[in-house]
mmCIF file of C-alpha atoms and ligand atoms in Angstrom:
data_model
loop_
_atom_site.group_PDB
_atom_site.id
_atom_site.type_symbol
_atom_site.label_atom_id
_atom_site.label_comp_id
_atom_site.label_asym_id
_atom_site.label_seq_id
_atom_site.Cartn_x
_atom_site.Cartn_y
_atom_site.Cartn_z
ATOM 1 C CA UNK A 1122 106.964 94.508 121.707
ATOM 2 C CA UNK A 1123 110.666 95.289 121.627
ATOM 3 C CA UNK A 1124 111.110 93.323 118.386
ATOM 4 C CA UNK A 1125 108.168 95.127 116.717
ATOM 5 C CA UNK A 1126 109.774 98.483 117.438
ATOM 6 C CA UNK A 1127 112.987 97.427 115.685
ATOM 7 C CA UNK A 1128 111.123 96.662 112.482
ATOM 8 C CA UNK A 1129 110.846 99.202 109.742
ATOM 9 C CA UNK A 1130 108.945 99.953 106.577
ATOM 10 C CA UNK A 1131 110.669 102.074 103.954
ATOM 11 C CA UNK A 1132 108.376 103.470 101.275
ATOM 12 C CA UNK A 1133 109.848 104.922 98.125
ATOM 13 C CA UNK A 1134 108.329 108.070 96.610
ATOM 14 C CA UNK A 1135 108.906 109.649 93.212
ATOM 15 C CA UNK A 1136 107.973 109.901 89.578
ATOM 16 C CA UNK A 1137 108.855 107.047 87.218
ATOM 17 C CA UNK A 1138 112.521 106.881 86.082
ATOM 18 C CA UNK A 1139 113.884 108.741 89.121
ATOM 19 C CA UNK A 1140 116.002 105.857 90.411
ATOM 20 C CA UNK A 1141 113.631 104.500 93.075
ATOM 21 C CA UNK A 1142 114.125 100.823 92.276
ATOM 22 C CA UNK A 1143 117.897 101.221 92.080
ATOM 23 C CA UNK A 1144 117.947 102.826 95.526
ATOM 24 C CA UNK A 1145 115.562 100.213 96.929
ATOM 25 C CA UNK A 1146 117.770 97.396 95.667
ATOM 26 C CA UNK A 1147 120.904 99.093 96.970
ATOM 27 C CA UNK A 1148 119.311 99.412 100.408
ATOM 28 C CA UNK A 1149 118.238 95.781 100.333
ATOM 29 C CA UNK A 1150 121.658 94.455 99.337
ATOM 30 C CA UNK A 1151 123.564 96.660 101.768
ATOM 31 C CA UNK A 1152 121.261 95.905 104.706
ATOM 32 C CA UNK A 1153 121.218 92.193 103.930
ATOM 33 C CA UNK A 1154 125.006 92.246 104.023
ATOM 34 C CA UNK A 1155 124.559 93.272 107.645
ATOM 35 C CA UNK A 1156 122.303 90.300 108.331
ATOM 36 C CA UNK A 1157 118.974 92.061 108.225
ATOM 37 C CA UNK A 1158 116.120 90.285 106.516
ATOM 38 C CA UNK A 1159 114.866 92.646 103.850
ATOM 39 C CA UNK A 1160 112.276 92.307 101.127
ATOM 40 C CA UNK A 1161 111.125 94.603 98.333
ATOM 41 C CA UNK A 1162 107.462 94.841 97.392
ATOM 42 C CA UNK A 1163 107.254 96.396 93.958
ATOM 43 C CA UNK A 1164 103.836 97.538 92.730
ATOM 44 C CA UNK A 1165 104.897 97.644 89.072
ATOM 45 C CA UNK A 1166 105.978 94.017 89.173
ATOM 46 C CA UNK A 1167 102.664 92.931 90.680
ATOM 47 C CA UNK A 1168 100.792 94.945 88.052
ATOM 48 C CA UNK A 1169 102.746 93.347 85.222
ATOM 49 C CA UNK A 1170 102.387 89.790 86.537
ATOM 50 C CA UNK A 1171 98.784 90.080 87.726
ATOM 51 C CA UNK A 1172 97.199 91.731 84.721
ATOM 52 C CA UNK A 1173 97.284 89.799 81.540
ATOM 53 C CA UNK A 1174 95.964 92.817 79.616
ATOM 54 C CA UNK A 1175 98.788 95.158 78.804
ATOM 55 C CA UNK A 1176 98.986 98.191 81.070
ATOM 56 C CA UNK A 1177 101.816 99.966 79.298
ATOM 57 C CA UNK A 1178 99.382 102.406 77.671
ATOM 58 C CA UNK A 1179 99.413 105.788 79.338
ATOM 59 C CA UNK A 1180 95.589 105.772 79.640
ATOM 60 C CA UNK A 1181 95.816 103.119 82.314
ATOM 61 C CA UNK A 1182 97.521 105.692 84.577
ATOM 62 C CA UNK A 1183 95.084 108.534 84.024
ATOM 63 C CA UNK A 1184 93.402 109.767 87.235
ATOM 64 C CA UNK A 1185 90.231 109.852 85.112
ATOM 65 C CA UNK A 1186 90.453 106.102 84.497
ATOM 66 C CA UNK A 1187 88.568 104.931 87.581
ATOM 67 C CA UNK A 1188 89.103 101.264 86.884
ATOM 68 C CA UNK A 1189 92.863 101.851 86.505
ATOM 69 C CA UNK A 1190 92.961 103.886 89.726
ATOM 70 C CA UNK A 1191 91.128 101.156 91.615
ATOM 71 C CA UNK A 1192 93.420 98.414 90.262
ATOM 72 C CA UNK A 1193 96.517 100.394 91.273
ATOM 73 C CA UNK A 1194 95.137 101.067 94.750
ATOM 74 C CA UNK A 1195 94.295 97.397 95.101
ATOM 75 C CA UNK A 1196 97.861 96.436 94.150
ATOM 76 C CA UNK A 1197 99.199 98.928 96.711
ATOM 77 C CA UNK A 1198 96.991 97.413 99.429
ATOM 78 C CA UNK A 1199 98.006 93.898 98.418
ATOM 79 C CA UNK A 1200 101.701 94.771 98.635
ATOM 80 C CA UNK A 1201 101.218 96.539 101.949
ATOM 81 C CA UNK A 1202 99.559 93.443 103.346
ATOM 82 C CA UNK A 1203 102.412 91.311 102.003
ATOM 83 C CA UNK A 1204 104.862 93.675 103.750
ATOM 84 C CA UNK A 1205 102.930 93.407 107.039
ATOM 85 C CA UNK A 1206 102.950 89.601 106.765
ATOM 86 C CA UNK A 1207 106.666 89.587 105.957
ATOM 87 C CA UNK A 1208 107.486 91.689 109.021
ATOM 88 C CA UNK A 1209 105.197 89.587 111.209
ATOM 89 C CA UNK A 1210 106.914 86.407 110.112
ATOM 90 C CA UNK A 1211 110.502 87.384 110.897
ATOM 91 C CA UNK A 1212 111.370 90.070 108.350
ATOM 92 C CA UNK A 1213 113.219 93.145 109.605
ATOM 93 C CA UNK A 1214 112.768 95.734 106.876
ATOM 94 C CA UNK A 1215 110.061 95.899 104.206
ATOM 95 C CA UNK A 1216 110.615 98.163 101.225
ATOM 96 C CA UNK A 1217 107.559 99.411 99.333
ATOM 97 C CA UNK A 1218 108.775 100.260 95.862
ATOM 98 C CA UNK A 1219 106.168 102.350 94.071
ATOM 99 C CA UNK A 1220 105.574 105.966 93.093
ATOM 100 C CA UNK A 1221 103.493 106.748 96.239
ATOM 101 C CA UNK A 1222 103.202 110.318 94.998
ATOM 102 C CA UNK A 1223 100.018 111.392 96.763
ATOM 103 C CA UNK A 1224 99.695 112.312 100.408
ATOM 104 C CA UNK A 1225 96.539 110.185 100.614
ATOM 105 C CA UNK A 1226 98.431 107.089 99.509
ATOM 106 C CA UNK A 1227 101.192 107.804 102.010
ATOM 107 C CA UNK A 1228 98.713 108.271 104.835
ATOM 108 C CA UNK A 1229 97.184 104.920 103.999
ATOM 109 C CA UNK A 1230 100.650 103.353 104.116
ATOM 110 C CA UNK A 1231 101.302 104.830 107.573
ATOM 111 C CA UNK A 1232 97.993 103.582 108.947
ATOM 112 C CA UNK A 1233 98.257 100.216 107.191
ATOM 113 C CA UNK A 1234 101.757 99.589 108.565
ATOM 114 C CA UNK A 1235 101.078 100.927 112.082
ATOM 115 C CA UNK A 1236 102.629 100.363 114.676
ATOM 116 C CA UNK A 1237 105.644 99.804 112.423
ATOM 117 C CA UNK A 1238 107.276 103.143 111.643
ATOM 118 C CA UNK A 1239 107.454 104.238 108.007
ATOM 119 C CA UNK A 1240 110.389 106.107 106.522
ATOM 120 C CA UNK A 1241 109.628 107.707 103.148
ATOM 121 C CA UNK A 1242 112.472 108.151 100.676
ATOM 122 C CA UNK A 1243 111.662 110.484 97.805
ATOM 123 C CA UNK A 1244 113.927 110.359 94.741
ATOM 124 C CA UNK A 1245 114.195 113.500 92.683
ATOM 125 C CA UNK A 1246 116.253 114.186 89.582
ATOM 126 C CA UNK A 1247 115.377 116.716 86.945
ATOM 127 C CA UNK A 1248 118.376 116.381 84.617
ATOM 128 C CA UNK A 1249 116.676 116.435 81.203
ATOM 129 C CA UNK A 1250 119.219 114.458 79.163
ATOM 130 C CA UNK A 1251 119.577 111.853 81.846
ATOM 131 C CA UNK A 1252 115.834 111.402 82.083
ATOM 132 C CA UNK A 1253 115.604 111.045 78.311
ATOM 133 C CA UNK A 1254 118.286 108.322 78.337
ATOM 134 C CA UNK A 1255 116.752 106.608 81.314
ATOM 135 C CA UNK A 1256 113.279 106.669 79.756
ATOM 136 C CA UNK A 1257 114.656 105.335 76.476
ATOM 137 C CA UNK A 1258 116.162 102.372 78.388
ATOM 138 C CA UNK A 1259 112.955 101.727 80.282
ATOM 139 C CA UNK A 1260 110.912 101.529 77.118
ATOM 140 C CA UNK A 1261 113.000 98.530 76.078
ATOM 141 C CA UNK A 1262 111.551 96.331 78.836
ATOM 142 C CA UNK A 1263 109.060 93.647 77.841
ATOM 143 C CA UNK A 1264 106.067 95.655 79.068
ATOM 144 C CA UNK A 1265 106.521 97.799 75.953
ATOM 145 C CA UNK A 1266 107.424 94.854 73.721
ATOM 146 C CA UNK A 1267 104.320 95.156 71.553
ATOM 147 C CA UNK A 1268 104.933 98.838 70.790
ATOM 148 C CA UNK A 1269 107.325 100.541 68.415
ATOM 149 C CA UNK A 1270 110.064 102.564 70.107
ATOM 150 C CA UNK A 1271 108.380 105.961 69.435
ATOM 151 C CA UNK A 1272 105.048 104.589 70.718
ATOM 152 C CA UNK A 1273 106.680 103.249 73.853
ATOM 153 C CA UNK A 1274 108.480 106.533 74.432
ATOM 154 C CA UNK A 1275 105.330 108.556 73.952
ATOM 155 C CA UNK A 1276 103.311 106.371 76.315
ATOM 156 C CA UNK A 1277 105.986 106.397 78.989
ATOM 157 C CA UNK A 1278 106.381 110.168 78.794
ATOM 158 C CA UNK A 1279 102.608 110.594 78.983
ATOM 159 C CA UNK A 1280 102.526 108.280 82.000
ATOM 160 C CA UNK A 1281 105.073 110.514 83.734
ATOM 161 C CA UNK A 1282 103.008 113.611 82.938
ATOM 162 C CA UNK A 1283 99.925 111.985 84.417
ATOM 163 C CA UNK A 1284 101.824 111.217 87.601
ATOM 164 C CA UNK A 1285 103.218 114.759 87.645
ATOM 165 C CA UNK A 1286 99.693 116.182 87.609
ATOM 166 C CA UNK A 1287 98.984 114.523 90.976
ATOM 167 C CA UNK A 1288 102.447 114.729 92.505
ATOM 168 C CA UNK A 1289 102.783 115.972 96.088
ATOM 169 C CA UNK A 1290 106.278 116.166 97.493
ATOM 170 C CA UNK A 1291 107.015 115.007 101.051
ATOM 171 C CA UNK A 1292 106.357 117.717 103.593
ATOM 172 C CA UNK A 1293 103.900 116.914 106.369
ATOM 173 C CA UNK A 1294 104.979 113.278 106.765
ATOM 174 C CA UNK A 1295 106.756 112.530 110.051
ATOM 175 C CA UNK A 1296 109.791 110.683 108.719
ATOM 176 C CA UNK A 1297 111.361 111.281 105.355
ATOM 177 C CA UNK A 1298 114.431 111.887 103.272
ATOM 178 C CA UNK A 1299 114.329 113.687 99.933
ATOM 179 C CA UNK A 1300 117.250 112.458 97.912
ATOM 180 C CA UNK A 1301 118.769 113.836 94.734
ATOM 181 C CA UNK A 1302 119.232 110.396 93.257
ATOM 182 C CA UNK A 1303 121.707 111.572 90.613
ATOM 183 C CA UNK A 1304 124.054 113.233 93.086
ATOM 184 C CA UNK A 1305 123.317 110.908 96.041
ATOM 185 C CA UNK A 1306 122.698 114.062 98.031
ATOM 186 C CA UNK A 1307 120.137 114.526 100.783
ATOM 187 C CA UNK A 1308 118.118 117.586 99.828
ATOM 188 C CA UNK A 1309 115.824 117.624 102.878
ATOM 189 C CA UNK A 1310 115.151 115.283 105.755
ATOM 190 C CA UNK A 1311 112.879 115.061 108.768
ATOM 191 C CA UNK A 1312 112.969 112.284 111.307
ATOM 192 C CA UNK A 1313 110.428 112.647 114.083
ATOM 193 C CA UNK A 1314 110.141 109.082 115.334
ATOM 194 C CA UNK A 1315 112.755 106.633 116.421
ATOM 195 C CA UNK A 1316 113.566 105.154 113.015
ATOM 196 C CA UNK A 1317 115.592 101.949 113.422
ATOM 197 C CA UNK A 1318 118.956 101.897 111.577
ATOM 198 C CA UNK A 1319 118.490 105.474 110.343
ATOM 199 C CA UNK A 1320 122.201 106.498 110.370
ATOM 200 C CA UNK A 1321 123.054 103.317 108.439
ATOM 201 C CA UNK A 1322 120.296 103.868 105.892
ATOM 202 C CA UNK A 1323 121.269 107.502 105.390
ATOM 203 C CA UNK A 1324 124.866 106.495 104.825
ATOM 204 C CA UNK A 1325 123.842 103.997 102.126
ATOM 205 C CA UNK A 1326 121.772 106.700 100.422
ATOM 206 C CA UNK A 1327 124.670 109.125 100.100
ATOM 207 C CA UNK A 1328 127.327 106.584 99.068
ATOM 208 C CA UNK A 1329 128.313 105.661 95.547
ATOM 209 C CA UNK A 1330 127.920 101.962 94.920
ATOM 210 C CA UNK A 1331 130.453 100.697 92.421
ATOM 211 C CA UNK A 1332 130.614 96.910 92.233
ATOM 212 C CA UNK A 1333 133.132 96.841 89.339
ATOM 213 C CA UNK A 1334 134.158 99.811 87.278
ATOM 214 C CA UNK A 1335 136.683 99.198 84.518
ATOM 215 C CA UNK A 1336 138.232 102.500 83.571
ATOM 216 C CA UNK A 1337 139.861 102.369 80.167
ATOM 217 C CA UNK A 1338 141.600 104.919 77.999
ATOM 218 C CA UNK A 1339 140.978 104.783 74.257
ATOM 219 C CA UNK A 1340 143.693 103.102 72.170
ATOM 220 C CA UNK A 1341 146.291 104.908 70.128
ATOM 221 C CA UNK A 1342 144.998 107.568 67.701
ATOM 222 C CA UNK A 1343 146.655 109.366 64.783
ATOM 223 C CA UNK A 1344 146.833 112.486 66.978
ATOM 224 C CA UNK A 1345 148.514 110.529 69.791
ATOM 225 C CA UNK A 1346 151.195 109.419 67.353
ATOM 226 C CA UNK A 1347 152.016 113.016 66.513
ATOM 227 C CA UNK A 1348 151.636 114.190 70.135
ATOM 228 C CA UNK A 1349 148.768 116.360 68.954
ATOM 229 C CA UNK A 1350 146.166 117.261 71.562
ATOM 230 C CA UNK A 1351 142.377 117.303 71.520
ATOM 231 C CA UNK A 1352 140.595 116.995 68.172
ATOM 232 C CA UNK A 1353 138.511 114.052 67.074
ATOM 233 C CA UNK A 1354 141.053 111.685 65.584
ATOM 234 C CA UNK A 1355 140.366 108.018 64.785
ATOM 235 C CA UNK A 1356 142.196 104.989 66.156
ATOM 236 C CA UNK A 1357 145.318 103.815 64.331
ATOM 237 C CA UNK A 1358 145.890 100.143 63.408
ATOM 238 C CA UNK A 1359 147.607 99.778 66.750
ATOM 239 C CA UNK A 1360 144.666 101.482 68.508
ATOM 240 C CA UNK A 1361 142.200 99.134 66.800
ATOM 241 C CA UNK A 1362 144.330 96.198 67.847
ATOM 242 C CA UNK A 1363 144.312 97.469 71.447
ATOM 243 C CA UNK A 1364 140.506 97.713 71.265
ATOM 244 C CA UNK A 1365 140.269 94.137 69.998
ATOM 245 C CA UNK A 1366 142.573 92.885 72.743
ATOM 246 C CA UNK A 1367 140.452 94.620 75.327
ATOM 247 C CA UNK A 1368 137.258 93.230 73.781
ATOM 248 C CA UNK A 1369 138.735 89.732 74.015
ATOM 249 C CA UNK A 1370 139.816 90.349 77.585
ATOM 250 C CA UNK A 1371 136.238 91.181 78.587
ATOM 251 C CA UNK A 1372 134.394 88.711 76.372
ATOM 252 C CA UNK A 1373 133.627 86.392 79.291
ATOM 253 C CA UNK A 1374 132.634 89.180 81.644
ATOM 254 C CA UNK A 1375 129.108 90.445 81.227
ATOM 255 C CA UNK A 1376 129.301 94.211 80.834
ATOM 256 C CA UNK A 1377 125.780 95.589 80.394
ATOM 257 C CA UNK A 1378 126.886 99.231 80.117
ATOM 258 C CA UNK A 1379 129.770 100.911 78.315
ATOM 259 C CA UNK A 1380 130.064 104.672 78.806
ATOM 260 C CA UNK A 1381 132.210 106.818 76.560
ATOM 261 C CA UNK A 1382 132.734 110.438 75.640
ATOM 262 C CA UNK A 1383 131.186 111.722 72.424
ATOM 263 C CA UNK A 1384 134.565 111.544 70.638
ATOM 264 C CA UNK A 1385 135.170 109.108 67.772
ATOM 265 C CA UNK A 1386 138.138 107.407 69.448
ATOM 266 C CA UNK A 1387 136.192 106.287 72.518
ATOM 267 C CA UNK A 1388 133.119 105.363 70.469
ATOM 268 C CA UNK A 1389 135.232 103.156 68.170
ATOM 269 C CA UNK A 1390 136.603 101.368 71.230
ATOM 270 C CA UNK A 1391 133.106 100.863 72.671
ATOM 271 C CA UNK A 1392 131.751 99.445 69.435
ATOM 272 C CA UNK A 1393 134.550 96.894 69.238
ATOM 273 C CA UNK A 1394 134.054 95.840 72.870
ATOM 274 C CA UNK A 1395 130.242 95.733 72.555
ATOM 275 C CA UNK A 1396 130.548 93.475 69.490
ATOM 276 C CA UNK A 1397 132.072 90.786 71.762
ATOM 277 C CA UNK A 1398 129.345 91.128 74.385
ATOM 278 C CA UNK A 1399 126.043 89.310 74.354
ATOM 279 C CA UNK A 1400 124.085 92.382 75.413
ATOM 280 C CA UNK A 1401 125.711 95.676 76.124
ATOM 281 C CA UNK A 1402 124.365 99.212 75.922
ATOM 282 C CA UNK A 1403 126.716 101.944 74.790
ATOM 283 C CA UNK A 1404 126.006 105.399 76.242
ATOM 284 C CA UNK A 1405 128.074 108.381 75.038
ATOM 285 C CA UNK A 1406 128.196 111.183 77.599
ATOM 286 C CA UNK A 1407 129.351 114.680 76.711
ATOM 287 C CA UNK A 1408 130.547 115.119 80.288
ATOM 288 C CA UNK A 1409 133.307 112.600 79.560
ATOM 289 C CA UNK A 1410 134.786 114.508 76.612
ATOM 290 C CA UNK A 1411 138.497 115.256 76.813
ATOM 291 C CA UNK A 1412 139.745 118.548 78.265
ATOM 292 C CA UNK A 1413 139.091 121.382 75.808
ATOM 293 C CA UNK A 1414 142.462 122.914 74.992
ATOM 294 C CA UNK A 1415 140.865 126.067 73.558
ATOM 295 C CA UNK A 1416 143.197 127.894 71.176
ATOM 296 C CA UNK A 1417 145.676 124.996 71.446
ATOM 297 C CA UNK A 1418 143.258 122.302 70.198
ATOM 298 C CA UNK A 1419 144.855 120.061 67.550
ATOM 299 C CA UNK A 1420 148.351 121.487 68.091
ATOM 300 C CA UNK A 1421 151.346 119.388 69.089
ATOM 301 C CA UNK A 1422 153.030 120.041 72.441
ATOM 302 C CA UNK A 1423 156.045 121.297 70.435
ATOM 303 C CA UNK A 1424 153.929 123.745 68.473
ATOM 304 C CA UNK A 1425 152.447 125.071 71.701
ATOM 305 C CA UNK A 1426 155.929 125.548 73.161
ATOM 306 C CA UNK A 1427 157.058 127.495 70.081
ATOM 307 C CA UNK A 1428 153.911 129.420 69.178
ATOM 308 C CA UNK A 1429 152.541 130.070 72.679
ATOM 309 C CA UNK A 1430 155.551 129.877 75.025
ATOM 310 C CA UNK A 1431 153.608 131.754 77.725
ATOM 311 C CA UNK A 1432 150.960 128.981 77.722
ATOM 312 C CA UNK A 1433 153.598 126.297 77.965
ATOM 313 C CA UNK A 1434 155.319 128.015 80.908
ATOM 314 C CA UNK A 1435 152.173 128.946 82.799
ATOM 315 C CA UNK A 1436 150.779 125.434 82.392
ATOM 316 C CA UNK A 1437 153.963 123.758 83.602
ATOM 317 C CA UNK A 1438 154.008 125.980 86.667
ATOM 318 C CA UNK A 1439 150.529 125.048 87.829
ATOM 319 C CA UNK A 1440 149.060 122.407 85.564
ATOM 320 C CA UNK A 1441 145.998 121.709 87.716
ATOM 321 C CA UNK A 1442 144.833 125.313 87.921
ATOM 322 C CA UNK A 1443 145.902 126.412 84.437
ATOM 323 C CA UNK A 1444 142.978 127.068 82.086
ATOM 324 C CA UNK A 1445 143.635 127.077 78.333
ATOM 325 C CA UNK A 1446 142.542 130.369 76.675
ATOM 326 C CA UNK A 1447 139.013 129.723 75.382
ATOM 327 C CA UNK A 1448 139.197 126.229 76.820
ATOM 328 C CA UNK A 1449 139.322 124.318 80.077
ATOM 329 C CA UNK A 1450 141.743 123.350 82.812
ATOM 330 C CA UNK A 1451 141.832 120.376 85.169
ATOM 331 C CA UNK A 1452 140.256 122.590 87.784
ATOM 332 C CA UNK A 1453 137.265 123.406 85.585
ATOM 333 C CA UNK A 1454 136.946 119.800 84.424
ATOM 334 C CA UNK A 1455 136.228 118.650 87.930
ATOM 335 C CA UNK A 1456 132.446 119.387 88.184
ATOM 336 C CA UNK A 1457 131.793 118.149 84.644
ATOM 337 C CA UNK A 1458 133.623 114.849 85.204
ATOM 338 C CA UNK A 1459 131.922 114.372 88.548
ATOM 339 C CA UNK A 1460 128.566 114.777 86.808
ATOM 340 C CA UNK A 1461 129.681 112.290 84.141
ATOM 341 C CA UNK A 1462 130.544 109.704 86.813
ATOM 342 C CA UNK A 1463 127.225 110.276 88.582
ATOM 343 C CA UNK A 1464 125.318 109.937 85.304
ATOM 344 C CA UNK A 1465 127.107 106.709 84.438
ATOM 345 C CA UNK A 1466 126.416 105.252 87.873
ATOM 346 C CA UNK A 1467 122.798 106.377 87.786
ATOM 347 C CA UNK A 1468 122.122 104.950 84.335
ATOM 348 C CA UNK A 1469 123.823 101.654 85.071
ATOM 349 C CA UNK A 1470 121.580 101.096 88.110
ATOM 350 C CA UNK A 1471 123.067 98.296 90.146
ATOM 351 C CA UNK A 1472 124.902 96.651 87.229
ATOM 352 C CA UNK A 1473 127.671 94.346 88.399
ATOM 353 C CA UNK A 1474 130.165 95.554 85.776
ATOM 354 C CA UNK A 1475 130.522 98.767 83.842
ATOM 355 C CA UNK A 1476 133.217 100.091 81.525
ATOM 356 C CA UNK A 1477 134.047 103.757 81.123
ATOM 357 C CA UNK A 1478 136.212 104.616 78.125
ATOM 358 C CA UNK A 1479 137.746 108.009 78.647
ATOM 359 C CA UNK A 1480 140.718 110.154 77.797
ATOM 360 C CA UNK A 1481 143.988 111.019 79.476
ATOM 361 C CA UNK A 1482 142.856 114.123 81.409
ATOM 362 C CA UNK A 1483 139.337 112.747 81.928
ATOM 363 C CA UNK A 1484 140.608 109.487 83.389
ATOM 364 C CA UNK A 1485 142.949 111.367 85.696
ATOM 365 C CA UNK A 1486 139.969 113.275 87.031
ATOM 366 C CA UNK A 1487 137.885 110.098 87.354
ATOM 367 C CA UNK A 1488 140.703 108.446 89.284
ATOM 368 C CA UNK A 1489 141.111 111.429 91.556
ATOM 369 C CA UNK A 1490 137.406 111.131 92.406
ATOM 370 C CA UNK A 1491 138.034 107.708 93.898
ATOM 371 C CA UNK A 1492 141.606 108.051 95.124
ATOM 372 C CA UNK A 1493 143.079 110.621 97.354
ATOM 373 C CA UNK A 1494 145.662 112.526 95.313
ATOM 374 C CA UNK A 1495 147.051 115.971 95.990
ATOM 375 C CA UNK A 1496 145.654 118.402 93.449
ATOM 376 C CA UNK A 1497 149.070 119.192 91.965
ATOM 377 C CA UNK A 1498 149.707 115.488 91.284
ATOM 378 C CA UNK A 1499 146.437 114.754 89.479
ATOM 379 C CA UNK A 1500 147.526 116.077 86.023
ATOM 380 C CA UNK A 1501 150.475 113.678 86.086
ATOM 381 C CA UNK A 1502 148.701 110.423 86.959
ATOM 382 C CA UNK A 1503 149.897 107.682 84.620
ATOM 383 C CA UNK A 1504 147.132 106.751 82.136
ATOM 384 C CA UNK A 1505 148.394 104.034 79.778
ATOM 385 C CA UNK A 1506 146.615 102.749 76.672
ATOM 386 C CA UNK A 1507 147.416 99.073 77.205
ATOM 387 C CA UNK A 1508 146.172 98.798 80.787
ATOM 388 C CA UNK A 1509 142.964 99.637 82.613
ATOM 389 C CA UNK A 1510 141.997 100.478 86.168
ATOM 390 C CA UNK A 1511 139.670 98.154 88.035
ATOM 391 C CA UNK A 1512 137.814 100.070 90.739
ATOM 392 C CA UNK A 1513 135.469 98.712 93.384
ATOM 393 C CA UNK A 1514 133.873 101.008 95.900
ATOM 394 C CA UNK A 1515 131.071 99.601 98.016
ATOM 395 C CA UNK A 1516 130.115 99.904 101.659
ATOM 396 C CA UNK A 1517 132.320 96.980 102.554
ATOM 397 C CA UNK A 1518 135.026 96.872 99.901
ATOM 398 C CA UNK A 1519 137.440 99.309 98.300
ATOM 399 C CA UNK A 1520 139.704 98.029 95.546
ATOM 400 C CA UNK A 1521 141.894 99.753 93.072
ATOM 401 C CA UNK A 1522 144.202 97.971 90.658
ATOM 402 C CA UNK A 1523 145.948 98.653 87.372
ATOM 403 C CA UNK A 1524 145.690 95.656 85.056
ATOM 404 C CA UNK A 1525 147.274 94.800 81.754
ATOM 405 C CA UNK A 1526 145.212 93.371 78.924
HETATM 406 O O1 F6P B 1088 147.477 113.828 74.326
HETATM 407 C C1 F6P B 1088 146.265 113.221 74.496
HETATM 408 C C2 F6P B 1088 145.365 114.034 75.383
HETATM 409 O O2 F6P B 1088 144.205 113.277 75.654
HETATM 410 C C3 F6P B 1088 144.988 115.423 74.815
HETATM 411 O O3 F6P B 1088 143.844 115.414 73.992
HETATM 412 C C4 F6P B 1088 144.792 116.232 76.066
HETATM 413 O O4 F6P B 1088 144.858 117.618 75.829
HETATM 414 C C5 F6P B 1088 145.936 115.714 76.901
HETATM 415 O O5 F6P B 1088 146.011 114.334 76.624
HETATM 416 C C6 F6P B 1088 145.751 115.883 78.385
HETATM 417 O O6 F6P B 1088 146.960 115.569 79.018
HETATM 418 P P1 F6P B 1088 147.927 116.723 79.572
HETATM 419 O O7 F6P B 1088 147.083 117.461 80.557
HETATM 420 O O8 F6P B 1088 149.036 115.983 80.212
HETATM 421 O O9 F6P B 1088 148.341 117.612 78.442
#
C-alpha cells in the first residue's frame, strides 16, 4: 500500500498552444534526472497515430460532432488505462498530456486513476502575439501537411475556439496548480491531499529551463563605426564577416531557434546563421529591440555631449536609472527584456540550443537576468561583437562562459 501512495498522476489542463506539452516534458526530464520513472501519455499523439483519416480539420473537434467526441473520449480512456498499467508495473509518475478542459473529463480521470492521487496543472497564457507565433509554428507539423498555411491556421484557430466554448478552469478539483506558462508563475494553487513530490514539482514549474542559450551581439554596423546610437543601421563588411564566422562556428550545432530584435542588424546576422543550419526558425521579437534613446536616437556620443550636456552628465551620474527624454533607460528596459526572454524560452519549448541576437544594452539586461550584478554595474557589462555568452541554467547545472568565435 505504501508504494501505491507514493505514486502520482499529473494531468495537464489547457487550451491548445498554451505550453502544456513543453511543461509535461520538462517535468518528465527533471523528475527522471532524480531517478523517478516517468511516462507521458499524450492524447494528440494517439489520435494522430490511431486514425488514418486526417483529424486536423476543426470540425473533428466540434462538440456537435458526436463521432469525434466519442473518439476523443475513447482515446482519453485508453491513455488513462495505459497510465494505470504503467503505474502498476513499476512507474512512479504518469503524465496525462491533453486539454482536459471540462470538469466531467477531469472527474473521470480522478475516478479512473483512484486510489492514485491526481494533480492537475492548468497552463494559461493569453499573450496575443505569442499565441499567434506559437500557432503558426504548430501548423507546420505534419498533421497539417495536406493544407495550405492559411487553411492550417484557420483550422487550428477554429479548433481553439471550439475548445474555448467548453472550457472550465480548475476550481472545485482537490489538487491543482494554475500556471502562467509564459511567466512560469503560479497564479493559483490548491493542494488538499498528500501529493507526492509536490514541492519538487512546484519548483520545476516556476524555474526557467535553459539547456544552452547562446547570447550574441550583432556584428559591427555603420552606426557603430561612427559611435552613433540607436537607429536601424546595416552591418558593415566587417560585421558581415563576423556574422559568417559565427555561422561557421555554429554550423555543426543544431540550433532550431534564433531570436532577434526587429532591427535590421540582428536580422541580417540571423539570416546568415540560419543559412548554415539545416533547419532553423528565425523569430524577431520587438521586446529585444535596443534601448530607445529618445531625442538622442542616431546621434553620436560626442554630439550628445555637445548638444545635450545635461543628458550626458545626468546619464553618467546614474546610468541605470537615467531615462532618455522621450525614450527609455536601463531601468525601464527591464520588464520588456524579461518578457522577451520569457517569450523566447516559451516559443523554443525544450529546444536543446537557442541563439538570441541582441544589442549592447539589451544583452546587458539579458545577462543581468541570469547573473547577479549590482544595478549600477549592469550598464557597463562588457558586450563584445566577436564573442558570445554561453548560458546554461537548469535544475542541476548553471554555466556561464564568454567564448570567442
Ligand atoms: O552603441 C551601440 C548601442 O547599441 C546603442 O544603440 C545604444 O544606445 C547603446 O549601445 C547602449 O549602450 P550605452 O548604454 O553604454 O550607451
